Amino acid sequence: MESESVTSRDTRNGLDRRNFLAPPAKLMKFGKSEDTTMVSVDDNSSCGDVSELSDDSAVWGLRDMESLEEESCDSVISGNSTTFRTQPAGQEDFLRDIFKVIMEDIVQKAGDREGKVIEWMAPEELSAKMDLEPQPTSESHEQLMDRVKDVIKYSVKTGHPHFVNQLFSSLDPYGLAGQLVTDALNCSLYTYEVAPVFTVMEQAVLAKMRQLIGYEGGDGIFAPGGSIANIMALSCARQMAFPETKKRGLFGLPQLVLYTSELAHYSIRKAGCLLGFGDDNVRLVKTDAQGRMIPEDLEAQIEDTKQQGGRPFLVVATAGTTVFGAFDPINDIADVCVANGLWLHVDGAWGGGVLMSRRHRGLMEGVDRADSVTWNPHKLLGAPQQCSTFLTKHEGVLQAAHSAKASYLFQPDKFYDVSYDTGDKTFQCGRKVDVFKFWLMWKAKGTRGLEQHVNTLFDNTKYFVERLKVREGFQLVVSEPQLTNVCFWYIPPSLRKVPEGPEFRARLHKVAPLIKERMIRTGSMMITYQPQKEHVNFFRLVLQSSGTTFEDMDYFLDQIETLGRDIIV
């Protein structure tokens, strides 16, 4: 049989679908037509359909077609005959070297106060340095190791004691070990049959967390972040109030309105938009000087909604606001919800960890009255990201709100108890295992160890506030912080004699960004700043790492003063 030219092309959905699945065969010759590069194969070849290559030759690395004579199809495609496989030869050596780098360059340096928090490089410079564009051919083991080391070098060291920039930090060895195990096992936590250990583990951990809240029974699920957990809260609240919504949508329903603090996390507003309520129907309740929701304003807004013909259905209280760290008065808000028949959700993504401490759990007094709670162990408790939970006292509402009963996953006639197939409780399909790292931390430290962790954070916060109050040039935004957030201004000498007023505030507004820039360029520490309410830019210290000490608290104050004392604005 004579060799034939293979030019077939499948363009469904606008994509070229070339058959490169057959065993390799010798390419006998290359010919060209007017507008395509043709590949000819002999009758013993199994290369399959290889279509026009000129359009994407740069992607596949086939720029010089003539030089590829006598090479196999595997070589044409990958440039290497072994590294394309899922488990390439030499993988053990590569992973050993990777784990060695992780230990030496990340884990062992996490507590090194002499090292930089960040090795700053501008975006364009960093992009050029990293050589980010994927290439047609494979790279050597040594090249890959160099790339990994560069990634580590130029990444922010969030485990550094002087990283106090976000609501996460530190490097917990037990949590890291848990992540390594779950990533190696690569399970998807939706059915018991593919994730048996993690399914029963998740249920046990969620039950213990509900017990700490004060629930008897109930339900819960690990979620990919607090924002998703908050969206689940709105979905469940709507399901309880209007179960027909799942089938008919919002058509025919009254104007549904929900309420949250003006300082609540922005995910509540996003959830309102995503679920079809609209931004106008997410009403923001006023807060006091400490940042706590004012129940009287909540009541007034609910009454106003009713008079306008709207239907209140949900209140979201916050246990630990993002900036001020404020705890809304849950008991007072619960009274309002009971009087008006509203679902109460508590967003404790940040502050929920106080429930581990007998000394500080009173900050969430009344949380057992809430219908649902968001709680992120990756925040105050220091678990690796991400580790977030949605917890509710209402058994069955998650399934009712989100179940789609996909027949290829959630078959009702399985040989085991299908109530353990928990994946249909969420609107995800594939679900990463987030429980194991937290479970391993909890087993390693015990509830008492986690309690000591939380208490240490509060002790450090108290020390920092006391030192700040007596230090010239520093001024608190919130006089008595409730959580481990400390909000403050640094006033450089050039502004200390300027009278309070619009000019002073305008000039002070410029100070924090300038100090932050110097801080990042030197790599000495990382702390964030922002305006809030009527306040101009101020710094926000947040503590989640119990590896920090009183000496670190002094360092933060010293460093900000060193970086900012000569600023003139």
Coordinates of C-alpha atoms in Angstrom, one line a residue:
M1 CA 0.0 0.0 0.0
E2 CA 1.4 3.4 -0.9
S3 CA 2.0 6.0 1.7
E4 CA -0.9 8.5 2.0
S5 CA -1.1 12.1 3.1
V6 CA -3.0 12.6 6.3
T7 CA -4.7 16.0 6.3
S8 CA -7.9 15.4 8.3
R9 CA -8.9 18.1 10.7
D10 CA -11.6 18.2 13.3
T11 CA -12.7 21.7 14.0
R12 CA -15.5 21.2 16.4
N13 CA -15.8 24.1 18.8
G14 CA -13.2 25.9 16.9
L15 CA -10.4 23.5 18.1
D16 CA -8.0 21.3 16.2
R17 CA -8.3 17.8 17.5
R18 CA -5.3 15.8 16.2
N19 CA -5.0 12.2 17.0
F20 CA -1.6 11.7 18.8
L21 CA -2.8 8.7 20.8
A22 CA -1.5 6.0 18.6
P23 CA 1.9 4.3 19.1
P24 CA 4.9 6.1 17.6
A25 CA 5.8 5.5 13.9
K26 CA 8.5 6.7 11.6
L27 CA 7.9 9.9 9.6
M28 CA 8.9 9.0 6.1
K29 CA 8.9 12.4 4.4
F30 CA 7.4 15.9 4.7
G31 CA 5.7 17.6 1.8
K32 CA 4.0 21.0 1.6
S33 CA 0.9 22.2 -0.2
E34 CA 0.1 25.8 -0.8
D35 CA -1.3 26.6 2.6
T36 CA -0.6 23.6 4.9
T37 CA 2.3 21.5 5.9
M38 CA 1.6 17.8 5.1
V39 CA 2.9 14.8 6.8
S40 CA 3.2 11.5 4.8
V41 CA 3.4 8.2 6.5
D42 CA 3.9 4.7 5.3
D43 CA 1.4 1.9 5.6
N44 CA 3.0 0.5 8.8
S45 CA 2.7 3.8 10.5
S46 CA 0.1 4.4 13.3
C47 CA 0.7 8.1 13.8
G48 CA -2.9 8.7 13.0
D49 CA -4.3 12.0 11.9
V50 CA -1.7 14.8 11.9
S51 CA -3.2 17.9 10.3
E52 CA -2.0 21.3 9.4
L53 CA 0.9 22.4 11.6
S54 CA 1.8 25.8 10.3
D55 CA -0.8 27.7 12.3
D56 CA 0.5 26.6 15.7
S57 CA 4.0 25.5 14.9
A58 CA 5.5 27.8 17.5
V59 CA 3.4 26.1 20.2
W60 CA 4.4 22.6 19.3
G61 CA 8.0 23.4 18.4
L62 CA 7.7 22.3 14.8
R63 CA 9.3 25.4 13.2
D64 CA 11.8 23.5 11.1
M65 CA 9.9 20.6 9.6
E66 CA 12.7 19.4 7.3
S67 CA 15.0 18.7 10.3
L68 CA 12.5 16.3 11.9
E69 CA 12.9 13.5 9.3
E70 CA 13.2 10.0 10.8
E71 CA 12.0 11.1 14.2
S72 CA 9.2 9.4 16.0
C73 CA 5.8 11.1 16.6
D74 CA 6.5 11.1 20.4
S75 CA 9.7 13.1 19.7
V76 CA 7.9 15.5 17.4
I77 CA 5.3 16.3 20.0
S78 CA 7.2 16.3 23.3
G79 CA 10.8 16.6 22.4
N80 CA 11.4 13.9 24.9
S81 CA 10.3 10.2 24.9
T82 CA 9.9 9.7 28.7
T83 CA 9.1 12.9 30.6
F84 CA 5.6 13.2 29.1
R85 CA 4.5 10.2 31.1
T86 CA 2.5 10.7 34.3
Q87 CA 5.2 8.9 36.3
P88 CA 8.4 9.6 34.4
A89 CA 11.7 7.8 35.1
G90 CA 13.7 9.4 37.8
Q91 CA 10.8 10.9 39.6
E92 CA 12.0 9.7 43.0
D93 CA 15.3 11.6 42.7
F94 CA 13.4 14.7 41.6
L95 CA 11.0 14.6 44.5
R96 CA 13.8 14.0 47.0
D97 CA 15.5 17.1 45.8
I98 CA 12.3 19.1 45.9
F99 CA 11.6 18.0 49.5
K100 CA 15.1 18.9 50.4
V101 CA 14.7 22.4 49.0
I102 CA 11.4 22.8 50.8
M103 CA 13.0 21.9 54.1
E104 CA 16.2 23.9 53.6
D105 CA 14.8 27.0 51.9
I106 CA 11.3 27.3 53.4
V107 CA 10.7 25.3 56.6
Q108 CA 14.0 25.8 58.3
K109 CA 14.1 29.4 57.4
A110 CA 10.5 30.2 58.5
G111 CA 11.6 31.5 61.9
D112 CA 14.8 33.3 60.6
R113 CA 14.3 36.9 61.7
E114 CA 17.5 37.9 59.9
G115 CA 16.1 36.9 56.5
K116 CA 13.9 39.1 54.3
V117 CA 10.1 38.8 54.2
I118 CA 10.3 39.6 50.5
E119 CA 12.9 40.0 47.8
W120 CA 11.2 42.8 46.0
M121 CA 11.2 42.9 42.2
A122 CA 8.9 45.0 39.9
P123 CA 6.4 42.9 37.8
E124 CA 8.1 43.4 34.5
E125 CA 11.5 42.6 35.9
L126 CA 10.2 39.6 37.7
S127 CA 8.4 38.2 34.6
A128 CA 11.6 38.5 32.6
K129 CA 13.7 37.0 35.4
M130 CA 11.4 33.9 35.7
D131 CA 11.2 33.0 31.9
L132 CA 7.5 32.2 32.4
E133 CA 6.4 31.2 28.9
P134 CA 5.9 27.4 28.6
Q135 CA 8.1 25.9 25.8
P136 CA 7.6 23.0 23.4
T137 CA 10.3 20.8 24.8
S138 CA 11.1 19.5 28.3
E139 CA 13.7 20.9 30.7
S140 CA 16.3 19.1 32.6
H141 CA 16.1 18.1 36.3
E142 CA 18.7 20.7 37.1
Q143 CA 16.8 23.5 35.2
L144 CA 13.6 22.6 37.0
M145 CA 15.3 22.8 40.4
D146 CA 16.7 26.2 39.6
R147 CA 13.2 27.4 38.7
V148 CA 11.8 26.1 41.9
K149 CA 14.5 27.9 43.9
D150 CA 13.7 31.1 42.0
V151 CA 10.0 30.7 42.9
I152 CA 10.9 30.4 46.5
K153 CA 13.4 33.2 46.5
Y154 CA 11.0 35.8 45.0
S155 CA 7.9 34.7 46.9
V156 CA 6.7 36.4 50.1
K157 CA 7.8 34.4 53.1
T158 CA 4.4 34.2 54.9
G159 CA 5.9 32.0 57.6
H160 CA 8.3 34.8 58.6
P161 CA 7.6 36.2 62.0
H162 CA 7.5 39.7 60.5
F163 CA 4.8 39.0 58.0
V164 CA 1.7 40.5 59.6
N165 CA 0.1 41.7 56.4
Q166 CA -3.0 39.5 56.0
L167 CA -5.4 37.3 58.0
F168 CA -3.1 34.3 57.5
S169 CA 0.5 33.7 58.3
S170 CA 3.0 31.3 59.9
L171 CA 4.1 27.8 58.8
D172 CA 2.6 25.0 60.8
P173 CA 4.6 21.8 60.4
Y174 CA 1.7 19.5 61.1
G175 CA -0.5 21.4 58.7
L176 CA 2.2 21.3 56.0
A177 CA 2.6 17.5 56.5
G178 CA -1.2 17.1 56.1
Q179 CA -1.2 19.1 52.9
L180 CA 1.7 17.0 51.5
V181 CA -0.1 13.7 52.2
T182 CA -3.5 14.8 50.8
D183 CA -1.8 16.3 47.7
A184 CA 0.1 13.0 47.1
L185 CA -3.1 11.0 47.5
N186 CA -5.0 13.4 45.2
C187 CA -8.5 12.5 46.4
S188 CA -11.7 14.3 45.6
L189 CA -13.9 14.5 48.6
Y190 CA -17.4 13.9 47.2
T191 CA -18.1 10.2 47.7
Y192 CA -17.2 7.8 50.4
E193 CA -15.9 5.2 47.8
V194 CA -13.1 7.5 46.6
A195 CA -12.3 9.2 49.9
P196 CA -13.4 6.9 52.7
V197 CA -10.9 8.1 55.4
F198 CA -11.4 11.8 54.7
T199 CA -15.2 11.5 54.5
V200 CA -15.5 10.2 58.1
M201 CA -12.7 12.4 59.3
E202 CA -14.5 15.5 57.9
Q203 CA -17.7 14.5 59.6
A204 CA -15.9 14.0 63.0
V205 CA -14.1 17.4 62.8
L206 CA -17.2 19.3 61.8
A207 CA -19.2 17.7 64.6
K208 CA -16.6 18.8 67.1
M209 CA -16.6 22.3 65.7
R210 CA -20.4 22.4 66.0
Q211 CA -20.1 21.3 69.6
L212 CA -17.7 24.2 70.3
I213 CA -20.3 26.6 68.8
G214 CA -23.0 25.0 71.0
Y215 CA -25.1 23.2 68.4
E216 CA -26.7 19.9 69.1
G217 CA -26.6 18.0 65.8
G218 CA -26.8 20.0 62.6
D219 CA -24.6 19.7 59.5
G220 CA -21.6 21.3 57.8
I221 CA -19.1 21.1 55.0
F222 CA -15.5 22.3 54.3
A223 CA -15.6 25.0 51.7
P224 CA -12.9 26.6 49.4
G225 CA -12.7 29.8 51.4
G226 CA -14.8 31.9 53.7
S227 CA -16.4 33.7 50.8
I228 CA -17.9 30.4 49.5
A229 CA -19.0 29.5 53.0
N230 CA -20.9 32.8 53.2
I231 CA -22.5 32.2 49.9
M232 CA -23.7 28.9 51.2
A233 CA -25.3 30.7 54.2
L234 CA -27.3 32.9 51.9
S235 CA -28.3 29.9 49.8
C236 CA -29.4 27.9 52.8
A237 CA -31.3 30.9 54.3
R238 CA -33.2 31.3 51.0
Q239 CA -33.9 27.6 50.9
M240 CA -35.5 27.6 54.4
A241 CA -37.6 30.7 53.7
F242 CA -38.6 29.9 50.1
P243 CA -37.9 26.2 49.2
E244 CA -39.7 26.6 45.9
T245 CA -36.8 28.9 44.7
K246 CA -34.6 25.9 43.8
K247 CA -37.1 24.8 41.2
R248 CA -38.7 28.1 40.1
G249 CA -35.9 30.6 40.8
L250 CA -36.7 34.1 42.0
F251 CA -39.7 34.6 39.8
G252 CA -42.8 35.4 41.8
L253 CA -41.0 36.0 45.0
P254 CA -41.2 39.2 47.0
Q255 CA -38.2 41.6 47.1
L256 CA -35.8 39.6 49.4
V257 CA -33.6 41.8 51.5
L258 CA -30.6 40.9 53.8
Y259 CA -28.7 42.9 56.3
T260 CA -25.1 43.1 57.4
S261 CA -22.6 45.5 59.0
E262 CA -21.2 48.3 57.0
L263 CA -17.8 46.8 57.9
A264 CA -18.7 43.2 57.0
H265 CA -16.6 41.3 54.5
Y266 CA -17.3 42.2 50.9
S267 CA -18.2 38.5 50.2
I268 CA -21.7 39.3 51.6
R269 CA -22.3 41.9 48.9
K270 CA -20.9 39.5 46.2
A271 CA -23.1 36.7 47.5
G272 CA -26.1 39.0 47.2
C273 CA -25.3 39.7 43.5
L274 CA -24.5 36.1 42.6
L275 CA -27.7 34.8 44.1
G276 CA -29.8 37.3 42.4
F277 CA -30.9 39.5 45.3
G278 CA -29.0 42.5 43.9
D279 CA -26.6 44.9 45.6
D280 CA -29.5 47.3 46.5
N281 CA -31.0 44.6 48.6
V282 CA -27.9 44.0 50.7
R283 CA -28.5 46.7 53.3
L284 CA -25.5 47.9 55.4
V285 CA -26.1 48.5 59.1
K286 CA -24.3 51.3 60.9
T287 CA -21.5 50.5 63.3
D288 CA -20.2 52.2 66.5
A289 CA -16.7 53.6 67.1
Q290 CA -15.4 50.1 67.8
G291 CA -16.8 48.8 64.5
R292 CA -19.7 46.8 66.0
M293 CA -23.1 46.6 64.4
I294 CA -25.7 48.8 66.1
P295 CA -28.8 46.7 66.7
E296 CA -31.1 49.7 66.9
D297 CA -30.2 50.6 63.3
L298 CA -30.8 47.0 62.2
E299 CA -34.3 47.2 63.7
A300 CA -34.9 50.5 61.9
Q301 CA -33.7 49.2 58.6
I302 CA -35.9 46.1 58.9
E303 CA -38.9 48.2 59.6
D304 CA -38.1 50.5 56.7
T305 CA -37.9 47.4 54.3
K306 CA -41.3 46.2 55.4
Q307 CA -42.8 49.6 54.8
Q308 CA -41.4 49.7 51.3
G309 CA -42.9 46.2 50.5
G310 CA -39.7 44.2 50.8
R311 CA -39.3 40.9 52.6
P312 CA -36.4 40.7 55.1
F313 CA -35.1 37.1 55.4
L314 CA -31.4 37.2 56.6
V315 CA -29.0 39.0 58.9
V316 CA -25.3 38.4 58.7
A317 CA -23.4 39.3 61.9
T318 CA -19.6 39.4 62.0
A319 CA -17.3 37.8 64.6
G320 CA -14.1 39.6 63.9
T321 CA -14.3 42.2 61.2
T322 CA -11.5 42.2 58.6
V323 CA -9.9 45.6 59.6
F324 CA -11.0 46.5 63.1
G325 CA -11.5 43.0 64.4
A326 CA -14.8 43.9 65.8
F327 CA -17.4 41.4 67.2
D328 CA -21.0 42.3 66.5
P329 CA -23.3 41.8 69.6
I330 CA -24.7 38.4 68.6
N331 CA -27.2 38.1 71.4
D332 CA -28.8 41.4 70.7
I333 CA -28.9 40.7 66.9
A334 CA -30.4 37.3 67.6
D335 CA -33.2 38.9 69.5
V336 CA -34.0 41.0 66.5
C337 CA -33.9 38.0 64.2
V338 CA -36.2 36.0 66.4
A339 CA -38.7 38.9 66.6
N340 CA -38.8 39.1 62.8
G341 CA -38.4 35.5 61.8
L342 CA -35.0 35.9 60.1
W343 CA -32.1 33.5 59.6
L344 CA -29.0 34.6 61.5
H345 CA -25.6 33.8 60.0
V346 CA -22.4 34.6 61.9
D347 CA -19.4 35.2 59.7
G348 CA -16.7 34.0 62.1
A349 CA -14.1 33.3 59.3
W350 CA -11.6 35.4 61.2
G351 CA -12.7 35.5 64.8
G352 CA -14.1 32.0 65.1
G353 CA -10.9 30.6 66.5
V354 CA -11.6 32.3 69.8
L355 CA -14.1 29.5 70.5
M356 CA -11.0 27.3 71.2
S357 CA -10.1 29.6 74.2
R358 CA -12.1 29.5 77.5
R359 CA -10.6 32.9 78.2
H360 CA -11.8 34.6 75.0
R361 CA -14.8 32.6 73.7
G362 CA -17.1 35.1 75.4
L363 CA -16.5 37.4 72.5
M364 CA -18.9 35.2 70.6
E365 CA -21.5 34.9 73.3
G366 CA -24.8 33.9 71.7
V367 CA -23.3 32.2 68.7
D368 CA -25.3 29.1 69.5
R369 CA -28.4 31.0 68.6
A370 CA -27.2 31.6 65.1
D371 CA -28.6 29.4 62.3
S372 CA -25.2 29.1 60.7
V373 CA -21.6 30.0 61.1
T374 CA -18.5 30.5 58.9
W375 CA -15.3 29.5 60.6
N376 CA -11.8 29.4 58.9
P377 CA -9.2 27.5 60.8
H378 CA -6.6 28.9 58.3
K379 CA -7.0 32.3 59.9
L380 CA -6.7 32.7 63.7
L381 CA -5.7 29.0 64.3
G382 CA -2.9 29.1 61.8
A383 CA -3.8 26.1 59.6
P384 CA -2.4 26.2 56.1
Q385 CA -4.6 27.7 53.4
Q386 CA -7.2 27.0 52.6
C387 CA -9.2 25.6 55.5
S388 CA -12.7 27.0 55.8
T389 CA -16.0 25.6 57.1
F390 CA -19.7 26.2 56.9
L391 CA -21.6 25.0 59.9
T392 CA -25.4 25.0 60.5
K393 CA -27.8 23.8 63.2
H394 CA -30.3 22.7 60.5
E395 CA -29.7 19.1 59.4
G396 CA -30.6 18.5 55.8
V397 CA -30.7 22.1 54.6
L398 CA -27.3 21.9 52.7
Q399 CA -28.6 18.8 50.8
A400 CA -32.0 20.5 50.1
A401 CA -30.4 23.7 48.8
H402 CA -27.6 22.3 46.6
S403 CA -28.3 18.7 45.7
A404 CA -28.4 17.8 42.0
K405 CA -28.4 14.0 42.4
A406 CA -25.9 13.4 39.6
S407 CA -26.4 9.7 38.7
Y408 CA -22.8 9.0 37.8
L409 CA -21.6 10.0 41.3
F410 CA -24.5 9.8 43.8
Q411 CA -26.2 6.5 42.9
P412 CA -28.8 5.7 45.6
D413 CA -28.4 1.9 45.2
K414 CA -24.7 1.7 46.4
F415 CA -23.8 -1.2 48.7
Y416 CA -22.9 1.2 51.6
D417 CA -24.8 4.0 53.4
V418 CA -25.0 6.8 50.8
S419 CA -25.4 9.4 53.5
Y420 CA -21.6 9.4 53.5
D421 CA -21.6 10.7 50.0
T422 CA -21.4 14.3 51.1
G423 CA -20.4 16.0 47.9
D424 CA -23.9 16.8 46.9
K425 CA -24.3 19.2 49.8
T426 CA -22.2 21.8 48.0
F427 CA -22.3 23.4 44.6
Q428 CA -18.9 22.1 43.8
C429 CA -18.1 18.8 42.1
G430 CA -14.5 18.0 42.6
R431 CA -13.5 19.0 46.2
K432 CA -10.0 19.2 47.6
V433 CA -9.3 17.6 51.0
D434 CA -8.9 20.4 53.4
V435 CA -9.8 18.6 56.6
F436 CA -6.7 16.4 57.1
K437 CA -4.2 19.2 57.7
F438 CA -6.4 20.7 60.4
W439 CA -7.2 17.3 61.9
L440 CA -3.5 16.5 62.1
M441 CA -2.8 19.8 63.8
W442 CA -5.6 19.3 66.3
K443 CA -4.3 15.7 67.1
A444 CA -0.8 17.0 67.5
K445 CA -1.6 19.9 69.7
G446 CA -4.9 19.0 71.3
T447 CA -7.7 21.5 72.1
R448 CA -5.5 22.8 74.9
G449 CA -2.6 23.4 72.6
L450 CA -4.9 25.4 70.2
E451 CA -6.2 27.3 73.2
Q452 CA -2.7 28.2 74.3
H453 CA -2.0 29.4 70.7
V454 CA -5.0 31.7 70.7
N455 CA -4.2 33.0 74.2
T456 CA -0.6 33.8 73.1
L457 CA -1.9 35.9 70.2
F458 CA -4.0 37.9 72.6
D459 CA -1.1 38.3 75.0
N460 CA 1.1 39.6 72.2
T461 CA -1.7 42.0 71.1
K462 CA -2.1 43.4 74.6
Y463 CA 1.6 44.0 74.9
F464 CA 1.8 45.7 71.5
V465 CA -1.2 48.0 72.4
E466 CA 0.4 49.0 75.8
R467 CA 3.7 49.8 74.2
L468 CA 2.1 51.8 71.4
K469 CA 0.1 53.9 73.8
V470 CA 3.2 55.3 75.5
R471 CA 5.3 55.8 72.3
E472 CA 5.5 59.2 70.8
G473 CA 4.2 59.5 67.2
F474 CA 1.9 56.5 67.4
Q475 CA -1.9 56.8 67.8
L476 CA -4.6 54.1 68.0
V477 CA -7.6 54.2 65.7
V478 CA -9.6 51.8 67.8
S479 CA -8.8 52.5 71.5
E480 CA -9.4 49.0 72.8
P481 CA -9.1 46.2 70.1
Q482 CA -11.3 43.2 70.6
L483 CA -9.3 40.7 68.6
T484 CA -5.6 40.6 67.4
N485 CA -6.1 43.5 65.0
V486 CA -4.4 46.7 66.1
C487 CA -5.2 49.7 63.9
F488 CA -2.9 52.8 64.3
W489 CA -1.3 55.8 62.7
Y490 CA 2.3 56.7 62.7
I491 CA 2.7 60.5 62.8
P492 CA 6.2 61.6 61.6
P493 CA 7.9 64.5 63.4
S494 CA 7.1 66.8 60.4
L495 CA 3.4 66.5 61.2
R496 CA 3.3 66.5 65.0
K497 CA 2.8 70.3 65.3
V498 CA 0.3 70.6 62.5
P499 CA -3.2 71.4 63.9
E500 CA -5.9 68.7 63.6
G501 CA -8.1 69.4 60.5
P502 CA -8.5 68.7 56.8
E503 CA -4.9 69.6 55.9
F504 CA -3.5 67.4 58.6
R505 CA -5.6 64.4 57.6
A506 CA -4.8 64.9 53.9
R507 CA -1.1 64.8 54.7
L508 CA -1.3 62.0 57.2
H509 CA -3.2 59.9 54.5
K510 CA 0.1 59.9 52.5
V511 CA 2.3 58.6 55.3
A512 CA 1.4 54.9 55.5
P513 CA 1.8 54.2 51.7
L514 CA 5.3 55.8 51.8
I515 CA 6.4 53.7 54.8
K516 CA 4.9 50.6 53.2
E517 CA 6.9 51.1 50.0
R518 CA 10.1 51.5 52.0
M519 CA 9.2 48.4 54.0
I520 CA 8.7 46.3 50.9
R521 CA 11.8 47.5 49.1
T522 CA 14.0 46.7 52.1
G523 CA 12.1 43.4 52.9
S524 CA 12.2 44.2 56.6
M525 CA 8.6 43.4 57.4
M526 CA 5.1 43.4 55.8
I527 CA 2.1 45.1 57.3
T528 CA -1.0 46.5 55.5
Y529 CA -2.7 49.8 55.6
Q530 CA -6.1 51.1 54.5
P531 CA -8.7 53.9 55.1
Q532 CA -12.0 52.9 56.8
K533 CA -15.1 54.9 57.6
E534 CA -14.0 58.5 58.2
H535 CA -10.4 57.5 59.0
V536 CA -7.5 58.3 56.6
N537 CA -4.9 55.6 55.8
F538 CA -3.7 53.7 58.9
F539 CA -1.7 50.6 59.6
R540 CA -3.4 47.3 60.7
L541 CA -1.3 44.8 62.6
V542 CA -2.9 41.3 62.6
L543 CA -1.4 38.4 64.6
Q544 CA -2.0 34.7 63.8
S545 CA 1.4 33.3 64.5
S546 CA 2.1 32.2 68.1
G547 CA 5.7 32.1 67.0
T548 CA 5.9 35.9 67.5
T549 CA 7.2 37.3 70.7
F550 CA 7.2 40.5 72.7
E551 CA 10.5 41.3 71.0
D552 CA 8.8 41.1 67.6
M553 CA 6.1 43.5 68.8
D554 CA 8.9 46.0 69.7
Y555 CA 10.5 45.4 66.4
F556 CA 7.4 46.3 64.5
L557 CA 7.2 49.7 66.3
D558 CA 10.9 50.3 65.9
Q559 CA 10.9 49.5 62.2
I560 CA 7.9 51.7 61.3
E561 CA 9.5 54.6 63.2
T562 CA 12.9 54.0 61.5
L563 CA 11.3 53.9 58.0
G564 CA 9.0 56.9 58.6
R565 CA 10.7 59.4 60.9
D566 CA 12.2 61.5 58.0
I567 CA 9.0 61.6 55.9
I568 CA 7.9 65.0 54.9
V569 CA 4.5 65.3 53.2

